[in-house]
Amino acid sequence: MTLTVAIGGLGAIGLDVARALDRGVDGLRLIAVSARDKDRARANVAGFAAPPAVVDLPELAQADIVVEAAPAAVFEQIAGPAIAAGRIFVPSSVGALLPRMHLVEQARATGARIVVPTGALLGLDAVRACAEGAVDSVTIESRKPPKGLVGAPYLDQHGIDVLAVTAPTVIFEGNAFDAAAGFPANVNVAAALALAGIGPQRTTVQIWADPGVTRNIHTIRVEAAAARLTMTVENVPSEANPRTGKLTPLSVLACLRGLTSTLKIGS
Ligand SMILES: NC(=O)C1=CN([C@@H]2O[C@H](COP(=O)(O)OP(=O)(O)OC[C@H]3O[C@@H](n4cnc5c(N)ncnc54)[C@H](O)[C@@H]3O)[C@@H](O)[C@H]2O)C=CC1
Ligand SMILES: O=C([O-])CC(=O)C(=O)O
């Protein structure tokens, strides 16, 4: 059986995933994409073996699987129709899901599924396993080059000029819910971690602006009855969008492959 795929957003994540699907993934066929600039999108897919249709966001819901890879601001325009139509919805802007958990209730009613990829993070299989038992604490420390944090609403609200930072500096400390609201383009990883583990209120987030690093570095620490986890990923920022690590489109692709593969590894 082949499942059709549509992708909302053709930036650092969406275009890489679209290209990979066009090269061929067993059981998956890319049929539609959407982007802010439709002419550019058409040019981007013109050389594809099977160019997908370039459509408006709501029309993505014609596919069996709808991948969201757009700014958080248009999350609902992609998620809403996909979930209403009972599709498999794969979000990248996971932070935008936290204040919209009613979508999970709606998916229950329509038969839709919301499948969150591990994205720029690691180890959500182990965090989910720990969360089947007792968990004391879950924390994430995200360390980024200052330019990878530019534009975050929290920085504007607090008058922080992140590009003026000359030494490693903690610029946010709080829970995952507030982190996702303040840094919608930067800490989707914290949102995914919160959903895998003990929820956005109990998951603690520390964000560092670090002029000494060139990678987006995330360290997770989990204290659970079954295990202690300490895991770090050092993502190479993508050329298309330095806020987004190159691992992210690969993770989305691996997630999509897992939706149809006969052999699936990891929980
Ligand atoms: N889950 C995770 O681990 C990660 C999630 N992300 C998130 O994934 C999302 C996508 O990231 P990137 O690909 O780096 O973004 P990007 O900025 O490179 O690309 C965004 C795409 O969305 C399109 N777009 C914008 N407005 C649109 C509209 N109104 N209608 C249709 N398309 C529209 C743009 O044309 C562009 O193609 C962001 O919200 C980002 O924060 C990023 C990195 C890791
Ligand atoms: O590190 C990355 O690639 C992006 C990131 O933190 C996020 O969006 O959560």
XYZ file of C-alpha atoms and ligand atoms in Angstrom:
320
model
C 0.000 0.000 0.000
C 1.268 3.500 -0.836
C 0.444 6.498 1.364
C 0.383 9.950 -0.201
C 2.306 12.810 1.449
C 1.862 16.597 1.412
C 4.322 19.093 2.895
C 3.441 22.554 4.202
C 6.573 24.709 3.927
C 9.554 24.223 1.600
C 12.389 25.665 3.703
C 15.249 23.972 5.569
C 13.057 21.035 6.565
C 10.369 20.824 3.892
C 12.536 21.057 0.783
C 15.005 18.418 1.999
C 12.161 16.052 2.886
C 10.435 16.718 -0.455
C 13.643 15.984 -2.379
C 14.204 12.754 -0.464
C 10.635 11.587 -1.080
C 11.009 12.401 -4.777
C 14.171 10.290 -4.900
C 11.940 7.466 -3.684
C 10.871 6.017 -0.331
C 9.024 2.684 -0.321
C 5.343 3.115 0.419
C 5.287 6.925 0.209
C 4.433 9.296 -2.670
C 4.729 13.093 -2.504
C 1.659 14.683 -4.120
C 1.443 18.274 -2.852
C 3.507 21.065 -1.283
C 2.800 24.582 -0.095
C 5.015 27.636 0.459
C 4.629 31.373 0.948
C 6.025 32.104 -2.540
C 4.260 29.708 -4.923
C 6.372 30.617 -7.992
C 9.530 29.852 -6.057
C 7.991 26.604 -4.835
C 7.119 25.621 -8.398
C 10.713 26.370 -9.443
C 12.030 24.313 -6.513
C 10.082 21.205 -7.526
C 10.315 21.713 -11.310
C 13.229 19.306 -11.650
C 11.603 16.567 -9.570
C 11.000 13.166 -11.167
C 7.311 13.588 -10.190
C 6.666 17.263 -9.377
C 3.993 17.629 -6.664
C 1.133 20.124 -6.997
C 1.768 23.526 -5.385
C -1.359 24.244 -3.338
C -2.777 26.473 -0.584
C -2.259 25.295 2.995
C -5.775 23.854 3.560
C -5.494 21.715 0.407
C -2.573 19.789 1.866
C -5.193 17.757 3.728
C -5.931 15.821 0.521
C -2.900 13.592 1.322
C -2.865 10.637 3.735
C 0.110 12.167 5.575
C 0.427 15.935 6.105
C 3.855 17.194 7.148
C 3.981 20.666 8.725
C 7.334 22.410 8.060
C 6.319 26.080 8.149
C 6.569 28.938 10.678
C 4.601 28.361 13.897
C 2.334 31.288 12.935
C 0.576 29.205 10.249
C 0.538 25.934 12.235
C -3.218 25.888 12.678
C -3.865 26.444 8.947
C -2.076 23.163 8.255
C -2.999 21.169 11.359
C -6.707 22.088 11.408
C -7.770 20.727 7.996
C -5.449 17.692 8.272
C -6.901 16.671 11.619
C -10.475 17.420 10.558
C -9.941 15.101 7.561
C -8.603 12.279 9.762
C -5.080 12.322 8.293
C -1.716 11.458 9.848
C -0.353 14.853 10.868
C 3.427 15.186 11.336
C 4.323 18.554 12.939
C 7.746 20.214 12.928
C 6.635 23.320 14.850
C 5.970 21.207 17.935
C 6.028 24.243 20.218
C 2.830 25.397 18.514
C 1.086 22.203 19.609
C 1.518 22.906 23.338
C -1.144 25.660 23.570
C -3.386 23.702 21.160
C -3.833 20.361 22.856
C -7.511 20.506 21.842
C -6.217 19.294 18.459
C -5.344 15.976 20.108
C -8.927 15.687 21.368
C -10.202 16.574 17.899
C -7.917 13.919 16.346
C -9.406 11.332 18.696
C -12.825 12.184 17.298
C -11.857 12.208 13.587
C -9.470 9.236 13.685
C -6.497 11.439 12.784
C -3.079 10.702 14.295
C -0.492 13.267 15.370
C 2.999 11.799 15.024
C 5.753 14.041 16.413
C 9.223 13.340 14.988
C 12.233 13.474 17.327
C 13.384 16.389 15.139
C 16.573 18.138 16.194
C 16.620 16.128 19.421
C 17.561 12.579 20.442
C 16.446 9.875 22.799
C 12.676 10.442 22.928
C 12.302 6.637 22.788
C 14.102 6.359 26.133
C 12.220 9.331 27.621
C 8.899 7.750 26.640
C 9.983 4.451 28.165
C 10.971 6.210 31.418
C 7.606 7.992 31.460
C 5.807 4.626 31.526
C 7.195 4.480 35.093
C 7.945 7.141 37.721
C 9.954 10.201 36.618
C 11.385 12.743 39.077
C 12.641 15.377 36.665
C 13.280 16.194 33.018
C 15.503 19.087 31.994
C 16.900 20.360 28.714
C 19.739 22.795 28.175
C 19.849 24.343 24.681
C 23.003 26.198 23.687
C 23.065 28.093 20.423
C 25.169 30.612 18.532
C 23.517 34.010 19.233
C 22.437 34.481 15.606
C 20.354 31.300 15.881
C 18.190 33.024 18.514
C 17.601 36.358 16.760
C 13.930 37.263 16.353
C 12.570 35.373 19.380
C 9.630 37.293 20.938
C 11.042 36.730 24.466
C 14.188 38.690 23.554
C 12.136 41.654 22.298
C 9.845 41.556 25.334
C 12.860 41.630 27.688
C 14.986 44.060 25.670
C 17.771 41.500 25.173
C 20.174 42.176 22.273
C 21.387 38.646 21.787
C 23.990 39.637 19.177
C 25.721 41.812 21.807
C 26.432 38.745 23.988
C 30.213 38.193 24.253
C 30.330 35.264 26.730
C 28.077 32.202 27.253
C 24.890 33.622 28.823
C 21.673 32.057 30.127
C 18.913 34.034 28.442
C 15.921 31.949 29.570
C 15.153 29.592 32.417
C 11.653 28.245 32.976
C 9.229 25.548 31.906
C 8.750 24.160 28.394
C 5.389 25.871 27.941
C 6.847 29.358 28.489
C 9.990 28.475 26.504
C 7.907 27.489 23.463
C 5.875 30.710 23.686
C 8.973 32.905 24.019
C 11.114 31.094 21.430
C 8.681 29.610 18.869
C 11.402 29.062 16.267
C 14.070 27.790 18.653
C 12.887 25.268 21.214
C 10.573 22.865 19.446
C 12.914 20.291 20.940
C 11.809 21.275 24.458
C 8.159 20.891 23.421
C 8.767 17.428 21.962
C 10.672 16.422 25.106
C 7.813 17.661 27.297
C 5.244 15.666 25.311
C 7.406 12.535 25.458
C 7.972 12.826 29.188
C 6.190 14.626 32.015
C 4.462 17.523 30.267
C 5.295 21.176 29.546
C 4.753 22.513 33.067
C 7.167 20.065 34.745
C 9.855 20.068 32.034
C 12.602 22.574 32.827
C 14.345 24.509 30.041
C 17.536 26.553 30.053
C 18.503 28.459 26.892
C 22.061 29.722 26.425
C 23.327 32.202 23.853
C 26.915 31.076 23.384
C 29.203 32.989 20.990
C 31.773 30.199 21.424
C 29.723 27.488 19.693
C 28.958 26.908 16.037
C 26.359 24.174 16.596
C 22.880 23.983 18.148
C 23.617 21.851 21.221
C 20.868 20.207 23.290
C 21.498 18.249 26.498
C 18.651 16.282 28.101
C 18.780 15.021 31.686
C 16.144 12.650 33.046
C 15.945 11.283 36.591
C 13.557 8.333 36.594
C 12.932 5.293 38.754
C 14.171 2.998 35.984
C 17.158 4.964 34.710
C 19.130 8.182 34.648
C 19.509 9.610 31.136
C 22.060 12.192 30.031
C 22.166 12.809 26.292
C 23.644 15.507 24.084
C 23.178 16.259 20.399
C 25.300 18.815 18.540
C 23.442 19.875 15.397
C 25.065 21.467 12.408
C 22.916 24.523 11.533
C 21.471 24.277 8.026
C 22.466 26.787 5.358
C 18.819 27.591 4.536
C 17.930 28.482 8.149
C 20.629 28.586 10.869
C 17.965 28.120 13.578
C 17.310 24.642 12.194
C 19.798 21.809 12.560
C 20.529 19.573 9.575
C 19.401 16.553 11.582
C 15.801 17.791 11.573
C 14.760 16.990 7.965
C 16.514 13.636 8.306
C 14.513 12.919 11.456
C 11.253 13.834 9.694
C 12.204 11.521 6.839
C 13.044 8.681 9.242
C 9.711 9.288 10.968
C 7.834 9.104 7.648
C 9.666 5.901 6.703
C 8.582 4.428 10.037
C 4.924 5.004 9.135
C 5.051 2.357 6.401
C 8.160 0.226 7.012
C 7.841 -3.474 7.759
C 10.821 -3.385 10.131
C 10.671 -0.495 12.600
C 13.470 0.147 15.094
C 12.995 1.958 18.411
C 9.804 2.482 20.349
N 10.926 19.799 15.753
C 12.175 20.217 15.665
O 13.093 19.619 16.221
C 12.477 21.424 14.860
C 11.458 22.207 14.399
N 11.708 23.330 13.660
C 10.550 24.148 13.249
O 10.069 23.683 12.002
C 9.452 24.763 11.290
C 10.056 24.856 9.897
O 11.446 25.108 10.021
P 12.362 25.468 8.752
O 12.133 24.507 7.653
O 13.730 25.667 9.256
O 11.752 26.887 8.345
P 12.117 27.798 7.073
O 11.952 29.201 7.506
O 13.394 27.371 6.463
O 10.946 27.419 6.046
C 9.598 27.755 6.273
C 8.788 27.478 5.038
O 7.417 27.812 5.311
C 6.883 28.513 4.222
N 5.784 29.400 4.620
C 5.824 30.505 5.383
N 4.610 31.063 5.470
C 3.784 30.292 4.733
C 2.406 30.369 4.405
N 1.626 31.337 4.886
N 1.880 29.413 3.583
C 2.658 28.427 3.098
N 3.976 28.290 3.392
C 4.522 29.223 4.191
C 8.046 29.332 3.654
O 7.787 29.671 2.316
C 9.187 28.327 3.819
O 9.234 27.493 2.681
C 9.696 26.018 12.132
O 8.565 26.311 12.924
C 10.848 25.613 13.026
O 10.856 26.318 14.250
C 12.981 23.657 13.315
C 14.026 22.897 13.752
C 13.872 21.755 14.595
O 18.503 22.820 17.250
C 17.752 22.901 16.276
O 18.057 22.399 15.192
C 16.422 23.586 16.321
C 15.818 23.668 17.623
O 16.453 23.699 18.627
C 14.363 23.695 17.706
O 13.688 24.198 16.803
O 13.866 23.167 18.692
